[in-house]
GROMACS .gro file of C-alpha atoms in nm:
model
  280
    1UNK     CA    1   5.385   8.161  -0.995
    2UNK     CA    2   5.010   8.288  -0.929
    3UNK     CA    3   4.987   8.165  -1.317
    4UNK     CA    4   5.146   7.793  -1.289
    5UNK     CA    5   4.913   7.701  -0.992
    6UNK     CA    6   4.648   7.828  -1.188
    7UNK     CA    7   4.763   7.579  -1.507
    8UNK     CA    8   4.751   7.324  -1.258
    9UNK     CA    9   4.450   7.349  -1.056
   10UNK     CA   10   4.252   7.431  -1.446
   11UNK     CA   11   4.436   7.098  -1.569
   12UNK     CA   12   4.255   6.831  -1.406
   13UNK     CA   13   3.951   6.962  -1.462
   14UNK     CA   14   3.946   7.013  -1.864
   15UNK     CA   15   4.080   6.631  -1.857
   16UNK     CA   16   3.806   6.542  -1.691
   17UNK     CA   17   3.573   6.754  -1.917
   18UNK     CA   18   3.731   6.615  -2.207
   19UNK     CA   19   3.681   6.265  -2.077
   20UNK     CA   20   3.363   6.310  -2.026
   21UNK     CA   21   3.299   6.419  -2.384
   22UNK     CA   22   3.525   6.107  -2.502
   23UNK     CA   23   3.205   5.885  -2.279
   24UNK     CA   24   2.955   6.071  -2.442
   25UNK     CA   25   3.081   5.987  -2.833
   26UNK     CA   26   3.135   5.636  -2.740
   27UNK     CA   27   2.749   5.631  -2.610
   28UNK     CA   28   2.631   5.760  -2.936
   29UNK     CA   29   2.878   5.615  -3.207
   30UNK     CA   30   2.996   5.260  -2.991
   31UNK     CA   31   3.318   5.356  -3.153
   32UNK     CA   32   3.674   5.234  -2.907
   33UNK     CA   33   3.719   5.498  -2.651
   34UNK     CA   34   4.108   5.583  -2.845
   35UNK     CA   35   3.884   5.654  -3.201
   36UNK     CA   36   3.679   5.863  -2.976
   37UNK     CA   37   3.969   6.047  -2.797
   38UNK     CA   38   4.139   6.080  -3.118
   39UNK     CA   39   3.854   6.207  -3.331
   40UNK     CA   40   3.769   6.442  -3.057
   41UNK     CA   41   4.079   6.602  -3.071
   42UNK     CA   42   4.113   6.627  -3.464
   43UNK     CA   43   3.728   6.809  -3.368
   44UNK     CA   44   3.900   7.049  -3.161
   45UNK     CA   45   3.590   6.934  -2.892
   46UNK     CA   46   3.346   6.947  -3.188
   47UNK     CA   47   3.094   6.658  -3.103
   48UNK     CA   48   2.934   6.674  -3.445
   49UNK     CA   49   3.261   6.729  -3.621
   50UNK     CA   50   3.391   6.398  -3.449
   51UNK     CA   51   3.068   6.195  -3.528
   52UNK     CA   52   3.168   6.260  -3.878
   53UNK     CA   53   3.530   6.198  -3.828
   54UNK     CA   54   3.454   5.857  -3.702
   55UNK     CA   55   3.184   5.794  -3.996
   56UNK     CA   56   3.464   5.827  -4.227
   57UNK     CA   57   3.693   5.631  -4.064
   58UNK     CA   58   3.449   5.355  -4.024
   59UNK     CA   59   3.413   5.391  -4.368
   60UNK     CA   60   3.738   5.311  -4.471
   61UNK     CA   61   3.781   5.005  -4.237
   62UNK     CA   62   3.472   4.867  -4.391
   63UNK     CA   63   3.668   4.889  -4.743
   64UNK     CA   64   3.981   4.743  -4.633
   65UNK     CA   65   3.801   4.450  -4.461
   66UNK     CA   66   3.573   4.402  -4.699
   67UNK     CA   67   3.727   4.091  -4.897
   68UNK     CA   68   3.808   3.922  -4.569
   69UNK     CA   69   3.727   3.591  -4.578
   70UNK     CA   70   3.372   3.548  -4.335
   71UNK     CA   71   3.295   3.164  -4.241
   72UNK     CA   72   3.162   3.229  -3.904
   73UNK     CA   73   2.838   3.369  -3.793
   74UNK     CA   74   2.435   3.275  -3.710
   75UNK     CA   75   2.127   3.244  -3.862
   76UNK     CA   76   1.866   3.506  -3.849
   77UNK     CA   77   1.449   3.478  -3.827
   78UNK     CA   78   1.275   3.732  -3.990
   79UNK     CA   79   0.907   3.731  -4.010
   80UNK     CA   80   0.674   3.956  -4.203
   81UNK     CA   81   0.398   4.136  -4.008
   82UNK     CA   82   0.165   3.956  -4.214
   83UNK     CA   83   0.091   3.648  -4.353
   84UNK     CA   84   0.134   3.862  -4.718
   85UNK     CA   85   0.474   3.984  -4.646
   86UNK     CA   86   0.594   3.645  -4.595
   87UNK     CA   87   0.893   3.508  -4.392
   88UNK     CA   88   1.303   3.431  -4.442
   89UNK     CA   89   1.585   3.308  -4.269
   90UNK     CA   90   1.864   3.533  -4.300
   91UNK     CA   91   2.259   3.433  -4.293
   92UNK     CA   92   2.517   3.685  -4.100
   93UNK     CA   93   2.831   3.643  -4.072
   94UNK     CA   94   3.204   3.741  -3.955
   95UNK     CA   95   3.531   3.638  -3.932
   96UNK     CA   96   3.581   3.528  -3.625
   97UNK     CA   97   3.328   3.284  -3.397
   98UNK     CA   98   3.437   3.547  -3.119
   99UNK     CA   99   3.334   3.855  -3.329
  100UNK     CA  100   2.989   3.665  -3.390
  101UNK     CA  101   2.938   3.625  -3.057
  102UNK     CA  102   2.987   4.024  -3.014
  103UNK     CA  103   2.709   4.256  -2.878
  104UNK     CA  104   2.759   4.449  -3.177
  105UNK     CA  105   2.761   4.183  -3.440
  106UNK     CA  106   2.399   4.065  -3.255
  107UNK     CA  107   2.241   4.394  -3.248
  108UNK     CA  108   2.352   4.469  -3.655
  109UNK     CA  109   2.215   4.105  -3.688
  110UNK     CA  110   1.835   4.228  -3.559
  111UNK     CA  111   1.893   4.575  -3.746
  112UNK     CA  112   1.934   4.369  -4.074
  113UNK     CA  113   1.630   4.174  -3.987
  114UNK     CA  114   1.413   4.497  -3.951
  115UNK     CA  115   1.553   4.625  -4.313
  116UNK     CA  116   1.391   4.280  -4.447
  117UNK     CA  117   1.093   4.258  -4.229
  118UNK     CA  118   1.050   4.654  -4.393
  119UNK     CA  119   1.113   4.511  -4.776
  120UNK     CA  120   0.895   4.215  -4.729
  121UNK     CA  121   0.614   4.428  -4.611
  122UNK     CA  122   0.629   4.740  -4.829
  123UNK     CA  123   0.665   4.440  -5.130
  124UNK     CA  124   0.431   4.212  -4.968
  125UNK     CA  125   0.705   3.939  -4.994
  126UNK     CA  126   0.773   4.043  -5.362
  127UNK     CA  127   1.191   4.091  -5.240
  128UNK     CA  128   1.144   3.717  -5.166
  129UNK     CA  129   1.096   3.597  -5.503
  130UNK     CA  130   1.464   3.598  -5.641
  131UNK     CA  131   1.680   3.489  -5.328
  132UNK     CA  132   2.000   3.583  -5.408
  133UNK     CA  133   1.883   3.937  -5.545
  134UNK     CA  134   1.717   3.978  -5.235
  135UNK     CA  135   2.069   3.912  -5.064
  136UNK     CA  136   2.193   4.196  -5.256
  137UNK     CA  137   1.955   4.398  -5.167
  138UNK     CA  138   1.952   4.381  -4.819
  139UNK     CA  139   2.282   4.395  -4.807
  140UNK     CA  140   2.239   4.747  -5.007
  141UNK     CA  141   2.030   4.831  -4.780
  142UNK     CA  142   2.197   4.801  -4.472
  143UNK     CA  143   2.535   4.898  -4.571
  144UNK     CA  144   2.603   5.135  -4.271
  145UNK     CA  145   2.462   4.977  -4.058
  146UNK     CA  146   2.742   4.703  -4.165
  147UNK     CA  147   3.011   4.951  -4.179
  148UNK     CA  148   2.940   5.053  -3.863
  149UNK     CA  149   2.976   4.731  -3.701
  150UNK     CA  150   3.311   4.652  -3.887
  151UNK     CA  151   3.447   5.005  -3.749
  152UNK     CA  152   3.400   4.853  -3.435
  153UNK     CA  153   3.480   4.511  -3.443
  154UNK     CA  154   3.748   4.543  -3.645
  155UNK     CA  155   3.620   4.234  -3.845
  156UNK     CA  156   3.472   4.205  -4.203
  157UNK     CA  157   3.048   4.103  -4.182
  158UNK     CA  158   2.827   4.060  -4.448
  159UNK     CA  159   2.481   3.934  -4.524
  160UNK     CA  160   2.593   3.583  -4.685
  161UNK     CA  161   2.217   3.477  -4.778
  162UNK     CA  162   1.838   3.494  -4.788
  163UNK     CA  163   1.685   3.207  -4.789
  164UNK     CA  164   1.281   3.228  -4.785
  165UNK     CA  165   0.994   3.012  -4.637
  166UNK     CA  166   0.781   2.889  -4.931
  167UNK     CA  167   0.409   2.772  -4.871
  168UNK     CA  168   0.280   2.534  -5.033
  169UNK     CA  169   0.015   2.714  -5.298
  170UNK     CA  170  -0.234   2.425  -5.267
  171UNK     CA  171  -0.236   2.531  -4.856
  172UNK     CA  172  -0.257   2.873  -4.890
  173UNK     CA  173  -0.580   2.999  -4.690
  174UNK     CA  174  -0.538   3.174  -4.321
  175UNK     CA  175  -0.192   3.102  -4.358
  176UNK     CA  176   0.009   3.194  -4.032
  177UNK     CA  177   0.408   3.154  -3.927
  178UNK     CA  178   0.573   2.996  -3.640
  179UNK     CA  179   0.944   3.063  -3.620
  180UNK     CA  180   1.178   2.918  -3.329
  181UNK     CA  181   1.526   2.949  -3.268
  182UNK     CA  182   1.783   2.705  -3.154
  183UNK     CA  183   2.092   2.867  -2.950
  184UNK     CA  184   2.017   3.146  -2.926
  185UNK     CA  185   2.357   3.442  -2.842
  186UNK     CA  186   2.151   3.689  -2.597
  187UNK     CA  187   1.896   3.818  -2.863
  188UNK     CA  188   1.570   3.709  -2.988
  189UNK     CA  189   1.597   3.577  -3.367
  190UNK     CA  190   1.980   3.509  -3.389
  191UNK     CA  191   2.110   3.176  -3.327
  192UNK     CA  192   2.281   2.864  -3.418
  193UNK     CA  193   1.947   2.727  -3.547
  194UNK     CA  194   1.636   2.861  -3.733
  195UNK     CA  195   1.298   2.680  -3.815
  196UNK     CA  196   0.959   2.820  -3.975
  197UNK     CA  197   0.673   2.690  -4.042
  198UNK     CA  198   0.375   2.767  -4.259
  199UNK     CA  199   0.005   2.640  -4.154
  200UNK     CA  200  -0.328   2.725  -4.249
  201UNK     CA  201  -0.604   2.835  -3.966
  202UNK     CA  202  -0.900   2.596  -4.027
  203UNK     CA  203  -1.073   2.818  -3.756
  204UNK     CA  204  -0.981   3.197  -3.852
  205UNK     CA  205  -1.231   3.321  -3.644
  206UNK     CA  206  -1.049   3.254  -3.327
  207UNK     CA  207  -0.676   3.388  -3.358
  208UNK     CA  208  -0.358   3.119  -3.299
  209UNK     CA  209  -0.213   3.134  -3.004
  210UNK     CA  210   0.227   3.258  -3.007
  211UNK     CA  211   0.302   2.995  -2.826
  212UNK     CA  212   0.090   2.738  -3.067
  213UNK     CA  213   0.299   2.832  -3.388
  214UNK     CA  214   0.645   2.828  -3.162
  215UNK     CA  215   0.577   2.500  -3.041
  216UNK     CA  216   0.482   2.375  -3.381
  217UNK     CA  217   0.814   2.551  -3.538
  218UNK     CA  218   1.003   2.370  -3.242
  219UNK     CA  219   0.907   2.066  -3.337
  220UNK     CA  220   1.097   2.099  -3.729
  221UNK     CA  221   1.408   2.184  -3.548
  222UNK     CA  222   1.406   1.939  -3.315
  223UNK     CA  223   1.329   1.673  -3.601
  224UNK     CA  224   1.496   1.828  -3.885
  225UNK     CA  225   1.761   1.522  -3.871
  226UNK     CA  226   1.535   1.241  -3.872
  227UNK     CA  227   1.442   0.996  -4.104
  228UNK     CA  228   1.091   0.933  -4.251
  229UNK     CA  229   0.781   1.141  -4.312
  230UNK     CA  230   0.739   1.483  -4.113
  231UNK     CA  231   0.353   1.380  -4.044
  232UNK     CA  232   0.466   1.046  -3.900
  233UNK     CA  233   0.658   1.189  -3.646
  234UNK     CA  234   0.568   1.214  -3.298
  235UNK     CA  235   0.557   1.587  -3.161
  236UNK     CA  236   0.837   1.678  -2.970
  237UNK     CA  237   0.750   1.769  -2.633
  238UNK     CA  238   0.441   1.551  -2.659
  239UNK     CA  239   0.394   1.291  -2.358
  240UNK     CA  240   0.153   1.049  -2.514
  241UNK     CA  241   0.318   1.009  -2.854
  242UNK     CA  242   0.122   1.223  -3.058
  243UNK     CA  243   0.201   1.220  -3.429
  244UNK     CA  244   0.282   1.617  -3.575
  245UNK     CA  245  -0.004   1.541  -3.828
  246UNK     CA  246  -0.273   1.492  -3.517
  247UNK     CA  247  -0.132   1.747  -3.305
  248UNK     CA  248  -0.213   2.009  -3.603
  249UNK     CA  249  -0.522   1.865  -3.659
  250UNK     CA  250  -0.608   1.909  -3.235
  251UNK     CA  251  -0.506   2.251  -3.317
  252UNK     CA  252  -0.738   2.315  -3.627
  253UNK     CA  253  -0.429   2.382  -3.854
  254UNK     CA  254  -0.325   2.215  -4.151
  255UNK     CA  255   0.062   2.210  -4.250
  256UNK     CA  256   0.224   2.365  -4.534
  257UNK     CA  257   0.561   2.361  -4.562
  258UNK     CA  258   0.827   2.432  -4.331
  259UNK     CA  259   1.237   2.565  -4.387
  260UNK     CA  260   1.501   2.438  -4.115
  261UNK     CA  261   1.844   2.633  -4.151
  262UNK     CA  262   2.162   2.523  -3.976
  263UNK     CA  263   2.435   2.765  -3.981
  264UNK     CA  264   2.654   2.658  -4.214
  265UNK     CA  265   2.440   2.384  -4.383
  266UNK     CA  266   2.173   2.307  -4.613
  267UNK     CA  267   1.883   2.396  -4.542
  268UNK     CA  268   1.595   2.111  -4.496
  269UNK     CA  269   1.234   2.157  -4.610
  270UNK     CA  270   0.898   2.003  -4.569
  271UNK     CA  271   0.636   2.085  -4.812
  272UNK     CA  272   0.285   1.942  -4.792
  273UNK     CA  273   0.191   1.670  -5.054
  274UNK     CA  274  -0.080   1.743  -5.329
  275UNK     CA  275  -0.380   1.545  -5.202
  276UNK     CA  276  -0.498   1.309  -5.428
  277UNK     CA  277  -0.762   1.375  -5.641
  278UNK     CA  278  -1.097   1.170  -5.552
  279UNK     CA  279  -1.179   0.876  -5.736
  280UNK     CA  280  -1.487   0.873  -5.983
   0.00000   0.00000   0.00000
């Protein structure tokens, strides 16, 4: 008797041990609390043991989901930390609009963009110059961090394209990049709608402001539909009907090309014209 109440006084408390070892995987893997429970288990309690467990298992969701068919998802900014490194907009996506709009497909979304950002600047935008290799590259490179998010969601995602920002080379002193996104999901970067824009400092000595090169990279979204020449355009959010062409020019930059990416669509680019040469 003395040992049955003993069972069941001792009971309670190793389930609540056990539980509490079941919270603390899920913290550190994001794995569903039954993977944890049951990965636990197979670990006989061993929290490294069941890290691994789930790794695998991850693993072999990714391969099983892997030809899923992936027509939903966002666009991603990714900027270089210099002008050198250059600038992208990357294309995520999932199965499912609802698995797009998951935490965990946002925050694999920004830890793709920090592979590229890393690629552009140890190749100082070298990755950029063969797009579609530079898909596959990326997509090399941040295959468990991929896997990981599949284990979870339960959904195939891949890295569907790279698409890159390319300056104009005739406007290609002081260059600096604006990005801006367009519906956004709860994260910086990720949204429905990307725009960047290139433009050269005609002052370098005094730095652009953030907000000057958002604005500016606002302005391409917002007018990415319409008709007619980008420097004819007045600047969205102006008040007095500013073109885009004087508003740079009130800002001491020059444009050079901007890249406008829609999930799901084309992108649209601006380039700057070759000024003509003077007349003798």
């Amino acid at each position: 008797m003395l040992r049955l109440s003993y069972l069941r006084l001792s009971l309670p408390a190793d389930k609540k041990a056990f539980m509490e070892l079941v919270r603390t995987l899920r913290y550190r893997t994001e794995a569903p609390i039954s993977d944890c429970s049951s990965a636990l288990k197979e670990a006989d309690g061993d929290m490294d043991a069941a890290v691994q467990i789930l790794r695998k298992k991850g693993a072999a969701r990714a391969m099983k989901k892997g030809d899923r068919m992936t027509e939903h998802g966002f666009v991603v900014s990714c900027v270089g930390t210099s002008a050198a490194s250059g600038a992208a907009i990357i294309t995520m996506c999932s199965e499912t609009d609802f698995a797009a709009r998951n935490a965990h497909f946002t925050k694999t979304c920004i830890r793709v963009r920090d592979r590229l950002r890393q690629l552009m600047d140890d190749s100082q935008g070298a990755v950029l110059a063969d797009p579609a290799a530079a898909a596959t590259t990326l997509a090399e490179a941040s295959q468990s961090d991929l896997q990981a998010a599949i284990a979870v969601m339960g959904e195939n995602m891949r890295v569907r394209s790279v698409t890159p920002l390319l300056p104009a080379p005739h406007v290609s002193e002081h260059l600096c990049v604006g990005s801006y996104t367009h519906g956004t999901v709860g994260v910086d970067d990720v949204g429905r709608i990307v725009g960047l824009v290139a433009v050269s400092h005609l002052q370098p000595e005094a730095p652009v402001e953030p907000a000057t090169l958002t604005a500016v990279a606002r302005h391409f979204v917002a007018t990415s539909g319409a008709e007619g020449n980008y420097a004819h355009q007045n600047f969205f959010g102006g008040d007095d009907g500013e073109s885009i062409g004087k508003w740079l020019k009130r800002h001491h930059l020059r444009f050079s090309s901007s890249l406008v990416m829609e999930f799901g669509k084309e992108p649209v680019v601006n380039t700057a014209p070759v000024p003509h040469a003077p007349k003798k």
